[in-house]
Coordinates of C-alpha atoms and ligand atoms in Angstrom, one line a residue:
M1078 CA -119.1 58.5 66.0
N1079 CA -119.3 61.2 63.4
S1080 CA -121.9 63.8 64.6
R1081 CA -121.2 66.5 62.1
G1082 CA -122.6 66.7 58.7
D1083 CA -123.1 69.3 55.9
V1084 CA -126.8 68.6 56.5
I1085 CA -128.6 67.1 59.6
I1086 CA -131.9 65.5 58.6
V1087 CA -134.3 65.0 61.6
G1088 CA -136.5 61.9 60.8
G1089 CA -135.5 59.0 58.8
G1090 CA -138.8 58.2 57.0
V1091 CA -139.2 57.9 53.2
I1092 CA -138.8 61.7 52.9
G1093 CA -135.7 62.0 55.1
L1094 CA -134.0 59.0 53.6
T1095 CA -134.7 59.9 50.0
T1096 CA -133.5 63.5 50.5
A1097 CA -130.3 62.2 52.1
Y1098 CA -129.7 59.8 49.4
F1099 CA -129.9 62.5 46.8
L1100 CA -127.8 64.9 48.8
A1101 CA -125.1 62.3 49.3
K1102 CA -125.0 61.6 45.6
E1103 CA -124.0 65.1 45.0
G1104 CA -121.2 64.9 47.6
A1105 CA -122.8 66.3 50.6
S1106 CA -122.2 64.6 54.1
V1107 CA -125.5 63.9 56.0
V1108 CA -126.4 62.8 59.5
I1109 CA -129.8 61.4 59.8
C1110 CA -131.4 61.2 63.4
D1111 CA -134.4 59.2 64.2
Q1112 CA -136.0 58.8 67.6
G1113 CA -136.7 55.2 66.8
K1114 CA -135.3 52.9 64.0
L1115 CA -135.2 54.4 60.5
G1116 CA -138.2 54.0 58.3
M1117 CA -140.5 52.3 60.9
E1118 CA -143.3 54.8 61.0
S1119 CA -145.8 56.1 58.4
S1120 CA -143.5 55.1 55.6
W1121 CA -143.4 51.5 56.8
A1122 CA -147.2 51.3 57.5
G1123 CA -148.2 52.7 54.0
A1124 CA -150.0 50.6 51.2
G1125 CA -147.3 51.7 48.5
I1126 CA -149.8 52.8 45.9
L1127 CA -148.2 55.1 43.3
S1128 CA -150.8 57.1 41.3
P1129 CA -149.9 58.0 37.9
S1130 CA -149.3 61.7 36.6
D1131 CA -147.8 63.0 33.6
V1132 CA -145.4 66.0 33.3
E1133 CA -147.1 67.3 30.1
H1134 CA -150.5 67.4 31.4
A1135 CA -150.3 68.0 35.2
Q1136 CA -151.5 71.5 36.0
L1137 CA -151.6 71.6 40.0
P1138 CA -148.5 71.8 41.8
V1139 CA -149.2 68.6 43.6
D1140 CA -149.8 66.8 40.4
R1141 CA -146.7 68.2 39.0
L1142 CA -144.7 67.1 41.9
R1143 CA -146.4 63.5 41.5
A1144 CA -145.6 63.6 37.8
L1145 CA -141.8 64.5 38.6
S1146 CA -141.8 61.6 41.1
S1147 CA -143.4 59.3 38.4
V1148 CA -140.5 60.0 36.1
L1149 CA -137.9 59.4 38.9
F1150 CA -139.4 56.3 40.4
P1151 CA -138.4 53.6 37.9
T1152 CA -134.8 54.9 37.8
L1153 CA -134.4 55.2 41.5
T1154 CA -135.9 51.7 41.9
Q1155 CA -133.2 50.4 39.3
E1156 CA -130.4 52.4 40.8
L1157 CA -131.1 51.2 44.3
K1158 CA -131.3 47.6 43.1
D1159 CA -128.0 47.9 41.3
R1160 CA -126.4 49.4 44.5
T1161 CA -128.0 47.2 47.0
G1162 CA -129.3 44.2 45.5
I1163 CA -132.8 44.9 47.1
D1164 CA -135.8 45.0 44.8
N1165 CA -138.4 47.3 46.2
G1166 CA -141.3 45.5 44.4
F1167 CA -142.0 48.4 42.1
L1168 CA -144.6 47.1 39.7
R1169 CA -147.1 48.7 37.2
C1170 CA -150.0 46.6 38.1
G1171 CA -152.8 49.0 37.0
A1172 CA -156.0 49.6 39.0
L1173 CA -159.8 49.3 38.8
E1174 CA -161.7 52.2 40.4
F1175 CA -165.2 51.6 41.1
V1176 CA -167.1 54.9 40.5
S1177 CA -170.7 54.1 39.3
Q1178 CA -172.0 57.5 40.5
A1179 CA -169.5 59.8 39.1
L1180 CA -167.9 58.1 36.4
P1181 CA -167.7 61.0 33.8
E1182 CA -166.1 63.2 36.4
M1183 CA -163.7 60.7 37.7
S1184 CA -162.7 59.8 34.1
D1185 CA -162.1 63.6 33.2
E1186 CA -159.9 63.9 36.3
W1187 CA -157.7 61.0 35.2
H1188 CA -157.5 62.5 31.6
G1189 CA -156.6 65.7 33.1
L1190 CA -153.4 64.2 34.6
G1191 CA -152.6 62.4 31.2
A1192 CA -153.3 59.1 32.8
T1193 CA -154.3 56.1 30.4
I1194 CA -157.8 55.0 31.4
N1195 CA -160.5 52.8 30.0
K1196 CA -164.1 52.8 31.0
L1197 CA -165.2 49.3 31.7
S1198 CA -168.7 48.0 32.1
E1199 CA -169.2 45.6 35.0
K1200 CA -168.9 42.6 32.5
Q1201 CA -165.5 44.0 31.2
A1202 CA -164.2 44.5 34.6
R1203 CA -165.1 40.9 35.7
T1204 CA -163.5 39.6 32.4
L1205 CA -160.3 41.5 33.6
E1206 CA -160.4 40.4 37.2
P1207 CA -162.7 37.1 37.4
A1208 CA -162.5 37.0 41.1
L1209 CA -164.5 40.3 41.4
A1210 CA -167.9 39.9 43.1
P1211 CA -171.1 40.6 40.8
N1212 CA -173.0 43.8 41.1
L1213 CA -170.1 46.1 41.8
G1214 CA -171.0 48.4 38.8
D1215 CA -168.8 50.0 36.2
A1216 CA -165.2 50.8 36.6
L1217 CA -162.3 52.9 35.2
E1218 CA -159.2 51.0 34.6
V1219 CA -156.0 53.1 35.4
V1220 CA -153.6 51.4 33.3
D1221 CA -150.2 53.1 34.7
M1222 CA -151.2 52.7 38.5
A1223 CA -148.1 51.2 40.2
Q1224 CA -147.2 49.8 43.6
L1225 CA -144.2 49.0 45.7
R1226 CA -143.5 47.2 49.0
N1227 CA -142.8 49.9 51.6
P1228 CA -140.7 47.8 53.9
R1229 CA -138.5 46.7 50.9
H1230 CA -138.2 50.2 49.6
L1231 CA -137.1 51.6 52.8
Q1232 CA -134.4 48.8 53.2
A1233 CA -133.3 49.7 49.8
L1234 CA -133.1 53.3 50.7
R1235 CA -131.4 52.6 53.8
A1236 CA -128.7 50.3 52.1
G1237 CA -128.4 52.8 49.2
C1238 CA -127.7 55.5 51.6
Q1239 CA -125.1 53.5 53.3
A1240 CA -123.6 52.6 50.0
T1241 CA -122.9 56.3 49.2
G1242 CA -120.3 56.3 52.1
K1243 CA -121.5 59.9 52.9
I1244 CA -124.3 59.3 55.5
T1245 CA -124.3 58.4 59.2
F1246 CA -127.4 57.0 60.9
R1247 CA -128.2 58.0 64.5
E1248 CA -131.1 55.8 65.5
E1249 CA -132.8 56.0 69.0
T1250 CA -131.7 59.7 69.0
A1251 CA -134.8 61.9 69.8
V1252 CA -134.1 65.6 68.8
D1253 CA -135.6 68.0 71.3
G1254 CA -134.3 71.3 70.1
F1255 CA -132.2 73.2 67.7
V1256 CA -128.8 75.1 68.3
I1257 CA -129.7 78.6 67.0
E1258 CA -127.3 81.6 66.4
K1259 CA -128.9 84.8 65.1
N1260 CA -131.0 83.6 62.0
R1261 CA -128.9 80.3 61.5
A1262 CA -129.3 76.7 62.8
Q1263 CA -126.0 75.4 64.0
G1264 CA -127.3 71.9 64.7
V1265 CA -129.8 70.1 66.8
R1266 CA -129.9 68.9 70.4
A1267 CA -130.8 65.3 71.4
G1268 CA -130.7 65.2 75.3
S1269 CA -127.3 66.3 76.4
E1270 CA -125.8 65.7 72.9
V1271 CA -125.3 68.4 70.2
L1272 CA -125.0 67.4 66.4
Q1273 CA -123.6 70.2 64.5
G1274 CA -124.3 70.8 60.9
G1275 CA -124.2 73.4 58.0
A1276 CA -128.0 73.0 57.5
V1277 CA -130.9 71.3 59.2
L1278 CA -133.8 69.7 57.4
V1279 CA -136.9 68.6 59.5
C1280 CA -138.6 65.5 58.1
G1281 CA -140.4 64.5 61.2
G1282 CA -143.7 63.3 59.6
A1283 CA -146.7 63.5 61.9
W1284 CA -144.3 64.6 64.8
T1285 CA -143.2 67.8 62.7
D1286 CA -145.0 70.4 64.7
R1287 CA -143.7 69.0 68.1
L1288 CA -140.1 69.3 66.5
L1289 CA -140.7 72.9 65.5
E1290 CA -142.4 74.1 68.6
P1291 CA -139.1 75.5 70.2
I1292 CA -138.7 77.9 67.5
G1293 CA -142.3 78.9 67.5
C1294 CA -143.2 77.6 64.0
K1295 CA -146.6 76.1 63.7
L1296 CA -147.5 74.2 60.5
K1297 CA -150.5 72.4 62.0
I1298 CA -149.6 69.0 60.7
E1299 CA -151.6 66.4 62.5
P1300 CA -151.3 62.7 62.9
V1301 CA -154.2 60.7 60.9
R1302 CA -154.3 57.2 61.8
G1303 CA -154.6 54.6 59.0
Q1304 CA -155.2 50.9 59.5
I1305 CA -154.4 48.0 57.3
A1306 CA -155.3 44.2 57.2
L1307 CA -153.0 41.8 55.5
V1308 CA -154.6 38.7 54.3
N1309 CA -153.1 35.8 52.5
P1310 CA -155.2 33.5 50.3
G1311 CA -152.3 31.4 49.4
T1312 CA -152.4 32.1 45.7
V1313 CA -152.7 35.0 43.4
V1314 CA -156.5 35.8 43.3
F1315 CA -156.5 39.2 41.4
R1316 CA -153.6 41.4 40.1
R1317 CA -154.8 44.9 39.8
I1318 CA -155.3 47.3 42.8
L1319 CA -158.9 47.8 43.6
I1320 CA -160.1 51.2 44.6
W1321 CA -163.4 51.6 46.4
G1322 CA -163.9 55.4 47.5
S1323 CA -161.1 56.1 50.0
R1324 CA -160.4 52.4 50.6
Y1325 CA -158.5 50.0 48.5
M1326 CA -157.1 46.6 48.1
V1327 CA -153.5 46.0 47.0
P1328 CA -152.7 42.6 45.7
R1329 CA -148.9 41.7 46.1
A1330 CA -147.1 39.6 43.5
D1331 CA -147.1 36.6 45.9
G1332 CA -150.9 36.7 46.3
R1333 CA -151.0 38.6 49.8
V1334 CA -153.5 41.4 49.8
L1335 CA -153.5 44.6 51.9
I1336 CA -157.0 46.0 52.6
G1337 CA -156.8 49.7 53.7
S1338 CA -157.5 52.1 55.1
T1339 CA -159.1 54.4 57.6
E1340 CA -158.6 58.1 58.3
E1341 CA -158.9 58.8 62.0
H1342 CA -157.9 61.8 64.0
V1343 CA -157.2 60.1 67.3
G1344 CA -153.8 61.8 68.1
F1345 CA -150.7 59.7 68.4
H1346 CA -152.6 56.5 69.1
K1347 CA -151.1 53.9 66.8
V1348 CA -153.0 50.8 67.4
P1349 CA -155.3 48.8 65.0
T1350 CA -159.0 48.7 66.5
A1351 CA -161.4 45.7 66.3
V1352 CA -164.1 47.6 64.4
A1353 CA -161.8 49.3 61.7
I1354 CA -160.3 45.9 61.0
Q1355 CA -163.8 44.3 60.9
N1356 CA -164.9 46.9 58.3
L1357 CA -161.8 46.5 56.2
L1358 CA -162.2 42.7 56.1
E1359 CA -165.9 43.0 55.2
L1360 CA -165.0 45.3 52.3
G1361 CA -162.3 42.8 51.1
I1362 CA -164.7 40.0 51.1
R1363 CA -167.5 42.1 49.5
L1364 CA -165.3 43.0 46.6
V1365 CA -163.4 39.6 46.3
P1366 CA -165.6 36.9 48.0
R1367 CA -162.7 34.3 47.6
L1368 CA -160.9 36.3 50.3
A1369 CA -163.4 34.9 52.8
E1370 CA -161.0 31.9 53.5
A1371 CA -157.9 33.8 53.4
A1372 CA -155.5 33.8 56.4
V1373 CA -155.4 37.1 58.2
E1374 CA -151.6 37.5 58.6
K1375 CA -151.3 40.9 60.2
T1376 CA -153.1 44.2 61.1
W1377 CA -151.3 47.5 61.7
A1378 CA -151.8 51.2 62.0
G1379 CA -149.6 54.2 60.9
L1380 CA -149.9 57.9 61.5
R1381 CA -149.9 59.9 58.3
P1382 CA -148.7 63.5 58.4
G1383 CA -151.9 65.4 57.6
S1384 CA -151.4 69.1 56.6
P1385 CA -154.4 71.6 56.7
D1386 CA -154.7 71.8 53.0
G1387 CA -153.5 68.4 52.1
L1388 CA -150.3 69.6 50.5
P1389 CA -146.8 69.0 51.8
F1390 CA -144.6 71.7 53.3
L1391 CA -141.2 71.9 51.3
G1392 CA -139.3 74.9 52.0
R1393 CA -137.2 77.1 54.4
V1394 CA -138.6 78.0 57.7
P1395 CA -139.3 81.8 57.7
G1396 CA -136.6 83.8 59.5
F1397 CA -133.9 81.3 59.2
E1398 CA -131.2 80.9 56.5
N1399 CA -130.5 77.3 56.7
L1400 CA -133.4 75.5 58.4
Y1401 CA -135.8 73.7 56.2
V1402 CA -138.8 71.4 56.4
G1403 CA -140.0 68.5 54.2
A1404 CA -143.2 67.2 55.7
G1405 CA -147.0 66.8 55.7
H1406 CA -147.4 64.5 52.7
Y1407 CA -150.5 63.0 54.2
R1408 CA -151.8 60.0 52.0
A1409 CA -149.2 60.4 49.3
G1410 CA -145.8 60.5 50.8
I1411 CA -144.4 57.4 49.1
Q1412 CA -145.6 58.5 45.7
L1413 CA -144.3 62.0 46.2
S1414 CA -141.0 60.9 47.7
P1415 CA -138.6 61.1 44.8
G1416 CA -139.7 64.5 43.5
T1417 CA -139.6 65.8 47.1
G1418 CA -136.2 64.5 47.7
V1419 CA -134.8 66.1 44.6
L1420 CA -136.5 69.5 45.2
L1421 CA -135.2 69.6 48.9
K1422 CA -131.7 68.6 47.7
E1423 CA -131.8 71.5 45.1
L1424 CA -133.0 74.0 47.6
I1425 CA -130.4 73.0 50.2
L1426 CA -127.6 73.1 47.7
G1427 CA -128.8 76.2 46.0
Q1428 CA -129.4 74.7 42.8
P1429 CA -132.2 75.9 40.4
P1430 CA -135.3 74.0 41.2
S1431 CA -137.0 71.3 38.9
M1432 CA -140.2 73.0 39.5
P1433 CA -141.5 75.9 41.3
L1434 CA -141.9 75.4 45.2
D1435 CA -144.2 78.5 45.9
A1436 CA -147.2 76.3 46.5
F1437 CA -145.5 74.3 49.2
R1438 CA -144.0 77.2 51.2
L1439 CA -144.3 77.1 54.9
D1440 CA -146.0 80.5 55.0
R1441 CA -148.5 80.0 52.2
Ligands
FAD2830 C1 -152.2 53.1 56.4 C2 -151.4 54.1 55.6 C3 -151.4 53.9 54.0 C4 -150.7 54.8 53.2 N1 -150.7 54.4 51.8 C5 -150.0 55.2 51.1 C6 -149.9 54.8 49.7 O1 -150.5 53.9 49.2 N2 -149.1 55.7 48.8 C7 -148.6 56.7 49.4 O2 -147.8 57.5 48.6 N3 -148.6 57.1 50.8 C8 -149.3 56.4 51.5 N4 -149.4 56.7 52.9 C9 -148.7 58.0 53.3 C10 -147.3 57.8 53.5 O3 -146.9 56.6 54.2 C11 -146.7 59.1 54.2 O4 -147.2 60.1 53.6 C12 -145.3 59.1 54.3 O5 -144.8 57.8 54.7 C13 -144.7 60.1 55.2 O6 -143.3 60.0 55.3 P1 -142.4 60.8 56.2 O7 -141.0 60.5 56.1 O8 -142.8 62.3 56.2 O9 -142.9 60.3 57.7 P2 -142.6 59.1 58.7 O10 -142.3 57.9 57.9 O11 -143.6 59.0 59.7 O12 -141.1 59.4 59.3 C14 -141.0 60.5 60.1 C15 -139.9 60.1 61.1 O13 -139.5 61.1 61.9 C16 -139.1 60.6 63.0 N5 -139.2 61.4 64.2 C17 -140.3 62.0 64.7 N6 -139.9 62.9 65.8 C18 -138.7 62.7 66.0 C19 -137.7 63.4 66.8 N7 -138.0 64.2 67.9 N8 -136.3 63.2 66.7 C20 -135.9 62.3 65.8 N9 -136.7 61.6 64.8 C21 -138.0 61.9 65.0 C22 -140.1 59.3 63.3 O14 -139.5 58.4 64.1 C23 -140.1 58.9 61.8 O15 -139.3 57.9 61.6 C24 -149.9 55.8 53.9 C25 -149.9 56.0 55.1 C26 -150.5 55.2 56.0 C27 -150.4 55.2 57.5

């Protein structure tokens, strides 16, 4: 088995896989190691909401990264579909955000991002989505809000990576250290095995600090548990994503509805709990009463990689020439993944960056 690559990527979630795909498209050979199966952690567990942001308007670095990703997503989706036949379910379905208290502020925020929004009275919102409960108040319609189906996107990325012929997958390969010579990483260690590479990129999600521990680098990325309940009413009941504070409901095209999510600091415990699922189901029924009779198909929990300031870390590890990190995307790793993949690819290949990376430096 080939264990040498131009780049070794540790962690095969959406960030590792997307970066590998962009690197391989430019001719680099990549080895991706994952301690489990590829794409089965936070990236699998997420709801797949893709918030809009516009390159012309976005000011904050993270909004510019989102805008870059918004531009890339439709092309990446189509390209992966053409190469693999897998449809990731990318859909501009729009969203209704219920914001009766702070409607003007929220509306300014969306405008600032260049998003197309409509202020709706309760009556107008219920005309758009007749299944909504009465008395939910006014809403903002976010026209360009999109979604994708995470498991399908990860399958498409995996198959897309394979189709490049440049990427080797090493699943069930837990990396436990780096091979360092002076200020260069020569590769990684996984038990008694050494995988050699010209550069090493750590995309370990919530586990990133554990991975960086042997070289004394602390980013304070912490796992933040998020739970989801999947219900199936058997028919399409509503079409737009519904946002209620930090919680939401995402209607899939086949009628299934994801109800999420929680934000819990409970270490690496990745199990759904009765009380959280009860609260999510109550919210679902409160917003859309017809869901009371829906079948509860599945519940799950995932560990988001939370960074101290909510921004991802994208850059070189200080003191090392060829050791990089792409991690800490918290609640937005799917929506930020195409831009992240392109920026990390550019950094590793020494190409001019599509946007400045200063705000995402590891030593910020
Ligand atoms: C409930 C929930 C809802 C979410 N909803 C959304 C949403 O709607 N929109 C959005 O954009 N984002 C959402 N997110 C956030 C998003 O899923 C994450 O930000 C994103 O998946 C992070 O991707 P990642 O590749 O960094 O991490 P992960 O997907 O966790 O991948 C990290 C990988 O590293 C591997 N790894 C760890 N340690 C080692 C080791 N020692 N050796 C080898 N491999 C290792 C792991 O096995 C894992 O596969 C949600 C997350 C959750 C949990």
